[in-house]
Coordinates of C-alpha atoms in Angstrom, one line a residue:
M3 CA -38.4 9.1 -6.8
Y4 CA -36.0 9.5 -3.9
W5 CA -36.5 5.8 -2.8
D6 CA -36.4 4.3 -6.3
L7 CA -34.6 1.1 -5.4
G8 CA -33.4 0.7 -9.0
K9 CA -31.3 3.9 -8.6
A10 CA -30.6 4.0 -4.8
A11 CA -26.9 4.7 -4.2
W12 CA -26.7 2.4 -1.2
L13 CA -27.7 -0.5 -3.3
F14 CA -24.8 -0.2 -5.8
P15 CA -22.2 -2.0 -3.6
L16 CA -24.7 -4.9 -3.5
R17 CA -25.4 -4.7 -7.2
G18 CA -21.7 -4.8 -7.7
I19 CA -21.5 -8.3 -6.0
Y20 CA -24.0 -9.7 -8.5
Y21 CA -22.4 -8.0 -11.5
F22 CA -19.0 -9.3 -10.5
A23 CA -20.2 -12.8 -10.0
S24 CA -22.1 -12.9 -13.2
R25 CA -19.5 -11.4 -15.5
R26 CA -16.7 -13.9 -16.1
F27 CA -14.4 -11.3 -17.8
L28 CA -13.9 -9.8 -14.4
W29 CA -12.9 -13.0 -12.6
P30 CA -9.2 -13.1 -13.7
L31 CA -8.7 -9.7 -12.1
F32 CA -9.7 -11.2 -8.8
K33 CA -7.8 -14.5 -9.2
T34 CA -4.5 -12.7 -9.6
R35 CA -4.8 -11.3 -6.1
L36 CA -7.0 -14.1 -4.5
I37 CA -4.4 -16.3 -2.7
P38 CA -2.2 -13.7 -1.1
I39 CA -5.1 -11.5 -0.1
V40 CA -7.2 -14.3 1.4
F41 CA -4.3 -15.8 3.4
L42 CA -2.8 -12.6 4.7
S43 CA -6.3 -11.2 5.6
A44 CA -7.2 -14.4 7.4
F45 CA -3.8 -14.2 9.3
I46 CA -4.4 -10.6 10.4
Y47 CA -8.0 -11.2 11.6
A48 CA -6.9 -14.4 13.4
I49 CA -4.2 -12.6 15.3
L50 CA -6.5 -9.7 16.2
F51 CA -9.3 -12.0 17.5
F52 CA -6.8 -14.2 19.4
F53 CA -5.0 -11.4 21.1
A54 CA -7.3 -8.4 21.1
Y55 CA -10.9 -9.5 21.2
L56 CA -11.3 -10.8 24.8
P57 CA -9.3 -7.9 26.4
Q58 CA -11.5 -5.4 24.5
V59 CA -14.7 -7.2 25.4
T60 CA -13.6 -7.2 29.0
F61 CA -13.1 -3.4 28.9
L62 CA -16.3 -2.7 27.0
A63 CA -18.3 -4.9 29.5
I64 CA -17.7 -2.2 32.1
F65 CA -19.9 0.2 30.1
Q66 CA -22.1 -2.1 28.0
G67 CA -22.6 -5.4 29.8
S68 CA -23.6 -8.2 27.5
G69 CA -23.6 -5.9 24.5
A70 CA -19.8 -5.8 24.8
W71 CA -19.5 -9.1 22.8
V72 CA -21.1 -7.5 19.7
S73 CA -19.3 -4.1 20.1
G74 CA -16.0 -5.9 20.7
A75 CA -16.5 -7.8 17.5
F76 CA -17.1 -4.6 15.5
L77 CA -14.1 -3.0 17.1
V78 CA -11.8 -5.8 16.2
L79 CA -13.3 -6.0 12.6
G80 CA -12.7 -2.3 12.3
E81 CA -9.1 -2.6 13.4
G82 CA -8.6 -5.4 11.0
A83 CA -10.2 -3.5 8.1
A84 CA -7.9 -0.5 8.8
I85 CA -4.8 -2.8 8.8
V86 CA -5.9 -4.7 5.7
A87 CA -6.7 -1.4 3.9
G88 CA -3.4 0.1 4.8
L89 CA -1.4 -2.9 3.6
F90 CA -3.3 -3.9 0.5
E91 CA -5.7 -1.3 -0.8
A92 CA -3.1 1.3 -1.7
F93 CA -0.1 -0.9 -2.4
F94 CA -1.4 -4.2 -3.9
V95 CA -4.8 -3.8 -5.4
D96 CA -5.4 -0.2 -6.5
E97 CA -4.2 -1.0 -10.1
T98 CA -6.6 -3.9 -10.2
L99 CA -9.5 -1.7 -8.9
V100 CA -8.7 0.8 -11.7
D101 CA -8.9 -2.1 -14.3
I102 CA -12.2 -3.3 -12.7
F103 CA -13.7 0.2 -12.7
D104 CA -12.6 0.9 -16.3
A105 CA -13.7 -2.5 -17.6
V106 CA -17.2 -2.1 -16.2
M107 CA -17.4 1.4 -17.7
V108 CA -16.4 0.1 -21.1
S109 CA -18.7 -2.9 -20.9
E110 CA -21.6 -0.6 -20.1
G111 CA -21.1 1.8 -23.0
Q112 CA -18.7 4.4 -21.6
S113 CA -15.7 3.6 -23.8
E114 CA -15.3 7.2 -24.9
L115 CA -14.9 8.4 -21.3
V116 CA -12.4 5.8 -20.5
A117 CA -10.5 6.2 -23.7
A118 CA -9.7 9.8 -22.7
S119 CA -7.2 8.5 -20.1
R120 CA -6.0 5.1 -21.3
V121 CA -5.5 3.1 -24.5
L122 CA -8.4 0.9 -25.6
Y123 CA -7.8 -1.8 -28.2
P124 CA -10.6 -2.0 -30.7
Q125 CA -10.7 -5.8 -30.5
G126 CA -10.3 -8.4 -27.7
D127 CA -11.7 -11.6 -26.4
D128 CA -13.3 -9.7 -23.6
V129 CA -13.5 -6.2 -22.2
V130 CA -10.5 -6.6 -19.9
K131 CA -8.2 -7.6 -22.7
R132 CA -9.2 -4.4 -24.5
L133 CA -7.7 -2.3 -21.7
G134 CA -4.3 -0.9 -22.6
K135 CA -1.9 1.2 -20.5
P136 CA -3.2 4.3 -18.9
T137 CA -2.0 7.5 -20.7
Q138 CA -2.6 9.6 -17.5
T139 CA -2.3 8.9 -13.8
A140 CA -4.8 6.2 -12.9
V141 CA -5.8 5.8 -9.3
Y142 CA -9.0 4.2 -8.0
S143 CA -8.7 5.6 -4.5
P144 CA -5.7 7.6 -3.4
F145 CA -3.8 6.5 -0.3
S146 CA -5.0 8.8 2.5
L147 CA -3.2 8.7 5.8
R148 CA -5.7 11.2 7.1
Q149 CA -8.6 8.8 6.3
I150 CA -6.9 5.9 8.1
L151 CA -6.2 8.1 11.1
E152 CA -9.8 9.3 11.2
F153 CA -10.9 5.7 10.9
I154 CA -8.8 4.8 14.0
V155 CA -10.0 7.9 15.9
L156 CA -13.6 6.9 15.2
L157 CA -13.2 3.3 16.4
P158 CA -13.8 4.3 20.1
L159 CA -17.4 5.2 19.1
N160 CA -18.0 1.5 19.4
F161 CA -17.6 2.0 23.2
I162 CA -20.9 3.9 23.3
P163 CA -23.8 1.5 24.1
V164 CA -26.5 0.9 21.4
G165 CA -25.8 3.8 19.0
G166 CA -22.0 3.8 19.0
T167 CA -21.5 1.2 16.3
P168 CA -24.0 2.7 13.8
M169 CA -22.4 6.1 14.4
F170 CA -19.0 4.7 13.6
L171 CA -20.3 3.1 10.4
I172 CA -22.1 6.2 9.2
L173 CA -19.4 8.7 10.0
T174 CA -16.8 6.5 8.4
G175 CA -19.1 6.0 5.3
Y176 CA -19.4 9.8 5.2
R177 CA -15.7 10.3 4.8
G178 CA -15.0 7.2 2.7
G179 CA -17.9 7.2 0.3
P180 CA -16.5 9.8 -2.1
F181 CA -13.2 8.0 -2.5
H182 CA -15.0 5.3 -4.4
H183 CA -15.6 7.7 -7.2
W184 CA -12.1 9.2 -7.3
R185 CA -11.4 7.3 -10.6
Y186 CA -14.6 8.6 -12.0
F187 CA -13.6 12.2 -11.1
Q188 CA -10.2 11.5 -12.9
L189 CA -12.0 10.3 -16.0
L190 CA -14.1 13.5 -16.0
D191 CA -10.9 15.5 -15.5
L192 CA -12.5 17.5 -12.6
S193 CA -10.6 20.1 -10.7
K194 CA -10.5 20.1 -6.9
P195 CA -13.3 22.7 -6.6
Q196 CA -15.4 20.7 -9.1
R197 CA -14.8 17.5 -7.2
K198 CA -15.9 19.2 -3.9
E199 CA -19.0 20.6 -5.5
R200 CA -19.9 17.2 -7.0
I201 CA -19.4 15.5 -3.7
R202 CA -21.4 18.2 -1.8
K203 CA -24.4 17.8 -4.1
R204 CA -24.4 14.0 -3.5
Q205 CA -23.1 13.9 0.0
L206 CA -26.0 11.8 1.3
Q207 CA -25.7 9.4 -1.5
Y208 CA -22.0 9.0 -1.0
T209 CA -22.5 8.5 2.7
T210 CA -25.0 5.7 2.2
F211 CA -22.8 4.1 -0.5
G212 CA -19.7 4.4 1.8
T213 CA -21.6 2.9 4.8
V214 CA -22.8 -0.2 2.9
A215 CA -19.3 -0.6 1.4
L216 CA -17.7 -0.4 4.9
V217 CA -20.1 -3.0 6.3
L218 CA -19.2 -5.4 3.5
Q219 CA -15.4 -4.8 4.0
L220 CA -15.8 -5.6 7.7
I221 CA -16.6 -9.2 6.9
P222 CA -13.4 -11.2 7.7
V223 CA -11.4 -12.8 4.9
L224 CA -13.8 -11.6 2.2
S225 CA -13.1 -7.9 2.8
M226 CA -10.9 -7.6 -0.3
F227 CA -13.4 -9.4 -2.5
F228 CA -16.0 -6.9 -1.4
L229 CA -13.5 -4.1 -2.0
M230 CA -13.3 -5.3 -5.6
S231 CA -17.1 -5.8 -6.0
T232 CA -17.6 -2.4 -4.5
A233 CA -15.4 -1.0 -7.3
V234 CA -17.9 -2.6 -9.7
G235 CA -20.8 -1.0 -7.9
A236 CA -19.0 2.4 -8.0
A237 CA -18.6 2.0 -11.8
L238 CA -22.3 1.0 -12.2
W239 CA -23.3 4.1 -10.3
A240 CA -21.0 6.3 -12.5
V241 CA -22.6 4.7 -15.6
E242 CA -26.1 5.6 -14.1
I243 CA -25.0 9.2 -13.6
E244 CA -23.5 9.4 -17.1
N245 CA -26.6 8.0 -18.7
R246 CA -28.6 10.8 -17.0
R247 CA -26.4 13.6 -18.2
P248 CA -27.2 15.8 -21.2
L249 CA -25.4 14.4 -24.3
L250 CA -23.5 17.6 -25.1
S251 CA -22.0 17.9 -21.6
R252 CA -20.5 14.4 -21.3
R253 CA -17.0 15.2 -22.5
P254 CA -14.6 16.2 -19.6
E255 CA -13.5 19.5 -21.1
R256 CA -17.1 20.7 -21.1
D257 CA -17.8 19.5 -17.6
A258 CA -17.9 23.0 -16.2
L259 CA -21.0 23.6 -18.3
F260 CA -22.7 20.5 -16.9
Q261 CA -25.8 21.1 -14.8
D262 CA -26.3 18.2 -12.5
N263 CA -29.9 17.0 -12.8
D264 CA -29.4 13.9 -10.6
D265 CA -30.1 15.5 -7.2
N266 CA -32.9 13.0 -6.5
L267 CA -30.7 9.9 -6.8
P268 CA -30.5 8.6 -3.2

């Protein structure tokens, strides 16, 4: 069913939080980035709230009255998220996100798919230790200057009373949602037209996934933790999609023959 909560795309970022917290083999991947990410993120948000929050609330109050306090907070959080993403997501944690995504895929029975693009050791104390070096380019989400610029351009939507902030979140989720499956598309070895077609068929699902992921990443200090847990959720969703695919069409080289029967997954 369309609203089957067990398979709803928008729930996967939340399911990723629980999965991350309950699977100890993933914790070391977060610990290696924890201290610099938390302190630098906290510093960025503190500077923004100290210098930018009240001036922006004062300006927004002209149009929104008392609602400016809420819209101003979302505006500053959005600015902080853009800065944090630009500084960390592409340059500091993308390799970690790839490892998280691949580890979840392997743990959930998709070893063959992951092995097509990286070395997997047959034995290890846990799934993460089985991950070897990638044999092909491995990117969780490619750095996109266009996406960052669009994020900044959409920020003024928060100036619009009542509906501005939801519009900002949904439109940003629409653009950003598919990026969370970039690694999955790599593992499937999809061409650009195939990626576009896959995204088109699930655009609503990617929008809801991306919107929830963005809301989590707007939470100060914890934004990078939620970025990592969202990578877990993205992998769990990919596993769900793979488990629903016909067995003979799961190998990347036969993906062109794959008929997507997952249109009803919200």
